[in-house]
C-alpha positions as a printed Julia matrix, in Angstrom:
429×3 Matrix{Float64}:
   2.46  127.82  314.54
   0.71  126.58  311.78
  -2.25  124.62  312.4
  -1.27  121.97  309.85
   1.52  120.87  312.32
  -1.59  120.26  314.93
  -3.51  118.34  312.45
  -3.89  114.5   313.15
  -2.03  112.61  311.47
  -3.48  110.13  309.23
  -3.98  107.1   310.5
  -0.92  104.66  308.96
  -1.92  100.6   308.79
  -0.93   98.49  311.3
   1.19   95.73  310.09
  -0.89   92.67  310.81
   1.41   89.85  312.72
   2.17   86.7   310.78
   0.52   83.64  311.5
   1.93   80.47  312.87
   2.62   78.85  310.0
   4.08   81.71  308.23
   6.41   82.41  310.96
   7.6    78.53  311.12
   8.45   78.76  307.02
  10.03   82.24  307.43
  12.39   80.42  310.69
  13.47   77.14  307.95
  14.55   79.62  304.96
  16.19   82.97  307.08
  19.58   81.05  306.72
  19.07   80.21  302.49
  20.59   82.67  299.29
  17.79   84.78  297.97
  15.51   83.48  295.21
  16.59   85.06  292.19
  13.57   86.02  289.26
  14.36   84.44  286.78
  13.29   87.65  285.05
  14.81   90.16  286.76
  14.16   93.22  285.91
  16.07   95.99  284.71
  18.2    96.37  287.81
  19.5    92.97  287.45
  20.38   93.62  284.11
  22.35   96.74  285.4
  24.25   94.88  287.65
  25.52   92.31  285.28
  26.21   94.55  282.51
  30.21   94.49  282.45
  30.43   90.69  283.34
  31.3    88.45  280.11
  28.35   86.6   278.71
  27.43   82.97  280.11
  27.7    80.18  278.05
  24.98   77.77  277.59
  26.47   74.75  278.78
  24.23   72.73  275.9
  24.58   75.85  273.36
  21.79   75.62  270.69
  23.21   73.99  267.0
  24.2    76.83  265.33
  26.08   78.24  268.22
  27.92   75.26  268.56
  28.88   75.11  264.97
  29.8    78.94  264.7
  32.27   77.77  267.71
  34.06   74.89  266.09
  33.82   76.14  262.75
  37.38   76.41  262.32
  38.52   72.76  264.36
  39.39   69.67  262.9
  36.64   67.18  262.32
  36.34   64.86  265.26
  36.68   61.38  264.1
  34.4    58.92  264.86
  35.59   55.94  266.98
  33.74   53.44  264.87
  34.08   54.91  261.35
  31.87   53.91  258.87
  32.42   52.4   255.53
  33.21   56.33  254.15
  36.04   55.94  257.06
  37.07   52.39  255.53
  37.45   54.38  252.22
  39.11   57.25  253.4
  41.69   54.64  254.95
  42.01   52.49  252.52
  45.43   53.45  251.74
  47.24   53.99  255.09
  49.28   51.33  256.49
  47.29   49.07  259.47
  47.23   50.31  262.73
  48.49   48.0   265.05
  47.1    47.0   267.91
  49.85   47.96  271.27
  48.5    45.1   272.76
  48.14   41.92  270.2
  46.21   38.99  270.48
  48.4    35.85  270.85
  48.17   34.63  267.67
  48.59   38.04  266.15
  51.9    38.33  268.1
  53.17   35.03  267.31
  52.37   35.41  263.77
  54.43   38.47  263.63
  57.33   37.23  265.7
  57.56   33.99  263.9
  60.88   34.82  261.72
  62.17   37.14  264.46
  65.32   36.11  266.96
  64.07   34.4   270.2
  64.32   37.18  273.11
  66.66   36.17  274.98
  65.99   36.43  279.06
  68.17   38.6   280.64
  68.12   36.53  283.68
  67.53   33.08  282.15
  66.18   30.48  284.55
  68.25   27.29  285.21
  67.18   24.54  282.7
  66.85   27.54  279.71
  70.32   28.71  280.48
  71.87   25.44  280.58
  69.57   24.8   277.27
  71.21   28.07  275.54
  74.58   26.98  276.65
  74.57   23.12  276.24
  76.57   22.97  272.69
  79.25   25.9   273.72
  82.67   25.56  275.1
  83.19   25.85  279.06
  83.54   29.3   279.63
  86.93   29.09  281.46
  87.31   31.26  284.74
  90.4    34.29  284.45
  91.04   33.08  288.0
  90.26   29.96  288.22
  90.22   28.14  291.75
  93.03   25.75  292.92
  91.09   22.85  292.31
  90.12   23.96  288.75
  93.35   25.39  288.23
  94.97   21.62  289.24
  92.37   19.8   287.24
  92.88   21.46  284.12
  96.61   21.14  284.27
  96.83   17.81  285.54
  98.4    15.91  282.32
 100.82   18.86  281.18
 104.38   18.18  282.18
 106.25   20.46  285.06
 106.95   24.4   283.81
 110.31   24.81  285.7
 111.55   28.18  286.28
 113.29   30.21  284.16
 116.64   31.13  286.59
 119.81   29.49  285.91
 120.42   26.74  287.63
 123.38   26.11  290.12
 126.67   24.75  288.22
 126.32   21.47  290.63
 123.51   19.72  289.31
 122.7    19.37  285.73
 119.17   19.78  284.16
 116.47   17.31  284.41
 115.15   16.18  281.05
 112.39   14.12  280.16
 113.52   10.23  278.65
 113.72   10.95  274.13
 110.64   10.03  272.29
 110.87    6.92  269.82
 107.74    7.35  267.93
 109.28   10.92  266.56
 107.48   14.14  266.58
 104.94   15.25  264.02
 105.61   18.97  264.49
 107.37   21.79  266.32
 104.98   22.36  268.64
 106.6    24.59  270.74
 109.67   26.98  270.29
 113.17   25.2   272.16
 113.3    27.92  274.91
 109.74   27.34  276.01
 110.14   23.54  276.01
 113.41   23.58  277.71
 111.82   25.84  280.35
 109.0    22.99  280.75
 111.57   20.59  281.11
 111.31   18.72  277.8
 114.58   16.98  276.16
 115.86   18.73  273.93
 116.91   15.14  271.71
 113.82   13.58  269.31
 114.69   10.38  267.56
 113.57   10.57  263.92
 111.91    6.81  264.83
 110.67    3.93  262.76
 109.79    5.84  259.43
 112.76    7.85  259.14
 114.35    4.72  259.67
 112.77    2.28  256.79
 113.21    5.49  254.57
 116.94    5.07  255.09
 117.03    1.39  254.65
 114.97    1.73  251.32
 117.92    4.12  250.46
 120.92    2.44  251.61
 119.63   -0.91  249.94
 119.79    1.37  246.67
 122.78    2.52  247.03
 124.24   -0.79  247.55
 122.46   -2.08  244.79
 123.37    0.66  242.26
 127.02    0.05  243.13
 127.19   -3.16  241.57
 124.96   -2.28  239.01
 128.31    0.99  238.15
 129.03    4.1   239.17
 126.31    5.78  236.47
 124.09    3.91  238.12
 124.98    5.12  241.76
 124.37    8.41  240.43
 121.08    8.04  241.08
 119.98    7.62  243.98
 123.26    9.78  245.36
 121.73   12.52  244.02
 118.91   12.47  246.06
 120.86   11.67  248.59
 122.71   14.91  248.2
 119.27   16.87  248.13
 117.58   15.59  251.56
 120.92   16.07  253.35
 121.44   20.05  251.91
 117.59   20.91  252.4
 117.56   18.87  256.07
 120.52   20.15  257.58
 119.16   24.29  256.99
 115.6    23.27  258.37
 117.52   21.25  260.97
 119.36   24.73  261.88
 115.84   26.43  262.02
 116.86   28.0   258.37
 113.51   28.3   256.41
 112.78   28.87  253.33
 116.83   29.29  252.38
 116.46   28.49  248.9
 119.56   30.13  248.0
 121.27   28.34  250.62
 119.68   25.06  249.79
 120.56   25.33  245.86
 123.98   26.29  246.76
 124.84   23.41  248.32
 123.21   21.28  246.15
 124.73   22.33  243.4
 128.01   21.83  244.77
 127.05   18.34  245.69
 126.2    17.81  241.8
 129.62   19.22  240.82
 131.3    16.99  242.91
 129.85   13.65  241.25
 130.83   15.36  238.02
 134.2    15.93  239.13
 134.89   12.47  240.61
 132.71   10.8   237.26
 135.66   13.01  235.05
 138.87   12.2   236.84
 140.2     8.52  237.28
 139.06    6.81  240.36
 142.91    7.43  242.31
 142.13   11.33  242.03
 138.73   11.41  243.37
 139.32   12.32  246.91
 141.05   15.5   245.49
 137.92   16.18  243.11
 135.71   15.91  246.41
 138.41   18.39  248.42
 138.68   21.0   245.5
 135.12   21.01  244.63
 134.5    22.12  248.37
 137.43   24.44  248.82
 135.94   26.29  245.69
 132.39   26.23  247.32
 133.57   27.45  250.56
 135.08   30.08  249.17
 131.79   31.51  246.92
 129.63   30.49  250.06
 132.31   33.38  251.7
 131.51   35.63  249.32
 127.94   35.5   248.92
 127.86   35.92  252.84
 129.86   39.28  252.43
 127.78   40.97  250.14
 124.68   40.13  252.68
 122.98   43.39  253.83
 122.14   41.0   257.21
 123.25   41.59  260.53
 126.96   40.52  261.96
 125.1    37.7   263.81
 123.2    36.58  261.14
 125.26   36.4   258.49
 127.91   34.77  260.61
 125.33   31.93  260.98
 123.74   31.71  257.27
 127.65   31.31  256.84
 128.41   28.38  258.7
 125.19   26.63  257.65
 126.0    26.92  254.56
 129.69   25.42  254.33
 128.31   22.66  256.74
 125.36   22.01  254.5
 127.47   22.52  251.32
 130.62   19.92  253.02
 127.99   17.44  254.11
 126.31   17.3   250.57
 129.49   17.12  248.59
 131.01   14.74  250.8
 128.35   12.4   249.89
 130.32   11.95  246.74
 132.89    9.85  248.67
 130.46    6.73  247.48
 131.34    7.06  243.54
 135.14    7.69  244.75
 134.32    3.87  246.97
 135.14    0.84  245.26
 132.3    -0.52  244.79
 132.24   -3.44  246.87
 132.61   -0.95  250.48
 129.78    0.91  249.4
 127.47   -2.37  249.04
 128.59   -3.01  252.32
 128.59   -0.02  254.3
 125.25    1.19  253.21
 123.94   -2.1   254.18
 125.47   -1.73  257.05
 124.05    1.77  257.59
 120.23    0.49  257.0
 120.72   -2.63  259.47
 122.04   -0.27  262.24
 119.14    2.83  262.07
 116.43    0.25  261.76
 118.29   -1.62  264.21
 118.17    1.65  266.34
 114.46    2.72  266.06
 113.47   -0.5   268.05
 111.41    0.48  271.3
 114.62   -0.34  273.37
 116.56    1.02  275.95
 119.09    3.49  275.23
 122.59    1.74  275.71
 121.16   -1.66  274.45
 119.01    0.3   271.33
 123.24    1.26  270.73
 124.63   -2.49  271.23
 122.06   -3.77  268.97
 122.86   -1.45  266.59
 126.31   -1.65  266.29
 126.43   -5.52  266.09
 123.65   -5.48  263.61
 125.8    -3.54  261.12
 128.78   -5.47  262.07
 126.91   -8.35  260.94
 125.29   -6.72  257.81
 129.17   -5.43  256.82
 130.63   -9.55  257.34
 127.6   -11.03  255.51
 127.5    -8.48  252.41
 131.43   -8.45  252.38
 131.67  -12.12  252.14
 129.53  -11.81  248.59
 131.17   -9.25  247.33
 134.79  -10.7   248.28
 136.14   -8.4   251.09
 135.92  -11.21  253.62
 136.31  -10.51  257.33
 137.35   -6.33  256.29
 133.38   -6.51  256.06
 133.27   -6.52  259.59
 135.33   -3.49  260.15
 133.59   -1.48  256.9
 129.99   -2.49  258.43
 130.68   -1.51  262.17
 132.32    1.91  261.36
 129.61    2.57  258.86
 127.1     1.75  261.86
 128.72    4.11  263.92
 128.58    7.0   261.51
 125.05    6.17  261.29
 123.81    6.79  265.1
 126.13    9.74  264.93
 123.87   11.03  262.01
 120.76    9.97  264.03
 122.05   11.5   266.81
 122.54   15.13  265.48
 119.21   14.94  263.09
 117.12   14.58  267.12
 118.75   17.53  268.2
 116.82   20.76  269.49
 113.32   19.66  269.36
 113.41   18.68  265.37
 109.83   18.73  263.29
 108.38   15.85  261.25
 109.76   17.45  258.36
 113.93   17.44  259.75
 113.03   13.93  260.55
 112.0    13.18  256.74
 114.99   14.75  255.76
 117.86   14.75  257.93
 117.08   12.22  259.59
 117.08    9.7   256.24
 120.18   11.16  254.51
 122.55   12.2   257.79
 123.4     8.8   258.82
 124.26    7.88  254.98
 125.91   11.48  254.59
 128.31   10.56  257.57
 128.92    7.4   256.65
 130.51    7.9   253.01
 133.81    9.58  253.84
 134.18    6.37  256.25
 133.25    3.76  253.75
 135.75    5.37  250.91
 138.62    5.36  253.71
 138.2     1.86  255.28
 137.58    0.37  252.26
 141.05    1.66  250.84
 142.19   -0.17  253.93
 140.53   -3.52  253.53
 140.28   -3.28  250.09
């Protein structure tokens, strides 16, 4: 065995024990990371060879520019006057939340906003100039109220054959318009009868006193105011029928009615009822055949047809008058002005028709007496009077506007009354 292995072995240092204070410090820090050098040394640098590079967090100028050399310049929140100039062009930015006066200066020619739920006094502000808004469904009080002056809808069924229908008293004052059609206001309950009224009635007195007058002025002069006579009654009795426009109709009549005066004007005064009867069997007859070559309905033609003869009779039988002597006619359309004015009195019903009837009784005694047919007055003035209501009668039928009353209503009660006059005054004359 070699004798190295039996040689002593050096002598190694004893490690010295720490002191007391050494051994506190090392007790407070055994639990803390390692210090790092902050020059490590070149084993450090081997272990951190493959990790990316760390960033400065405050990199040095030029870094920082390399870095954000290609990035939009950053705008500075207070510009200065090179941002003023830069800007100078670009429309104002506006501020999201204005001032008050800013606001209200740019609001001032805009439309108030309107709340979506307004409060109580600004609603019933809004709202104070516009009509109620009326309820779909209204309530049964509402619903009462509203419909507390309008007259009773009855129903629409037929009613029993026993008892008749219940209609409203006729008007007096007449009716400015056709309100409503004659179904509906029969189904409401309305009479279906309208007096013409007071100014219907002094339009036929003005008339009647000119026919009278015109008589014993000749029958030239009677001409006159027959022909407009003639014009109301062939115009009023087509609107009367609920005929409008019916020009043709109207001007066929009419002219019929002006053929007739020249017919009874031509002949001697003994042939003038035939002139009157030929001049309407001719008119009839074309009336026919105008009808026929209608491209109407059945229905409809069949009633352009019969308002036609009736308005083309009733016109041309106004020409009775010029066939008159002279003296009837004074008379009887005296008569005939005393008993509608007589008539559009605010009076009851049977006496309205008393009065009436004596008035033109009386008118027909007192005119006869001047123009010599004595007491035959009497009976020339009361049938005249009758004719007359019977015109006034059929010119209120079926609801008639202001404009049947202007019409009809002046020249029907004349219209009627001239076959009558011619006859009874042949009589008494």
């Amino acid at each position: 065995m070699p004798d190295a292995w039996f040689r002593d072995a050096q002598p190694q240092p004893q490690p010295q024990s720490p002191s007391p204070a050494q051994a506190d410090a090392a007790a407070q820090t055994a639990y803390l990371p390692p210090v790092r050098d902050p020059q490590p040394s070149v084993d450090a640098a081997a272990q951190t060879a493959y990790l990316p590079p760390v960033r400065d967090p405050q990199p040095a100028a030029d870094v920082a520019a390399a870095e954000t050399a290609y990035l939009p310049p950053v705008r500075d929140p207070q510009p200065s006057v090179d941002a003023a100039a830069q800007t100078a062009y670009l429309p104002p930015v506006r501020d999201p939340q204005p001032a008050a006066d800013v606001a209200a200066a740019e609001t001032a020619y805009l439309p108030p906003v309107r709340d979506p739920q307004p409060s109580g006094d600004a609603a019933a502000a809004e709202t104070a100039y516009l009509p109620p808004v009326r309820d779909p469904k209204p309530a049964a009080d509402g619903a009462a109220a509203q419909t507390a002056y309008l007259p009773p809808v009855r129903e629409a069924e037929p009613q029993p054959a026993g008892p008749g229908a219940e209609w409203s008293p006729p008007t007096l004052g007449g009716n400015t318009l056709r309100a409503v059609d004659p179904a509906q206001a029969r189904a409401e309950g309305r009479s279906p009868i309208i007096d013409p009224g007071p100014q219907s009635a002094i339009l036929t007195a003005a008339l009647g006193l000119l026919l009278a007058g015109a008589a014993a002025l000749g029958p030239y002069a009677l001409v006159l105011p027959l022909i407009a006579l003639q014009g109301l009654t062939a115009a009023g009795w087509f609107r009367l029928n609920g005929m409008w426009p019916a020009r043709q109709g109207i001007a066929l009549a009419f002219a019929g009615a002006l053929v007739a005066d020249g017919a009874v004007l031509a002949v001697d005064g003994t042939y003038g009822p035939g002139a009157i009867i030929g001049t309407l069997g001719v008119w009839v007859l074309l009336t026919l055949v105008l009808q026929l070559r209608s491209h109407a309905d059945p229905d409809e033609r069949m009633y352009g047809l019969m308002a036609s003869v009736a308005s083309a009779a009733l016109a041309i039988a106004c020409a009775g008058f010029l066939a008159a002597d002279w003296a009837a006619v004074s008379a009887g359309a005296v008569a005939v002005a005393v008993a509608v004015f007589a008539r559009a009195l605010p009076l009851p019903t049977a006496p309205s028709v008393g009065v009436s009837l004596a008035a033109a009784a009386g008118a027909g005694i007192a005119v006869g007496g001047l123009v010599g047919l004595g007491a035959g007055g009497a009976l020339v003035g009361l049938a005249a009077g009758v004719c007359a209501l019977v015109g006034l009668r059929v010119a209120a039928y079926d609801y008639p506007s202001k404009f049947v009353h202007m019409t009809a209503g002046v020249a029907l009660p004349l219209a009627a009354a001239a076959p009558v006059v011619y006859l009874i005054g042949r009589v008494v004359g």
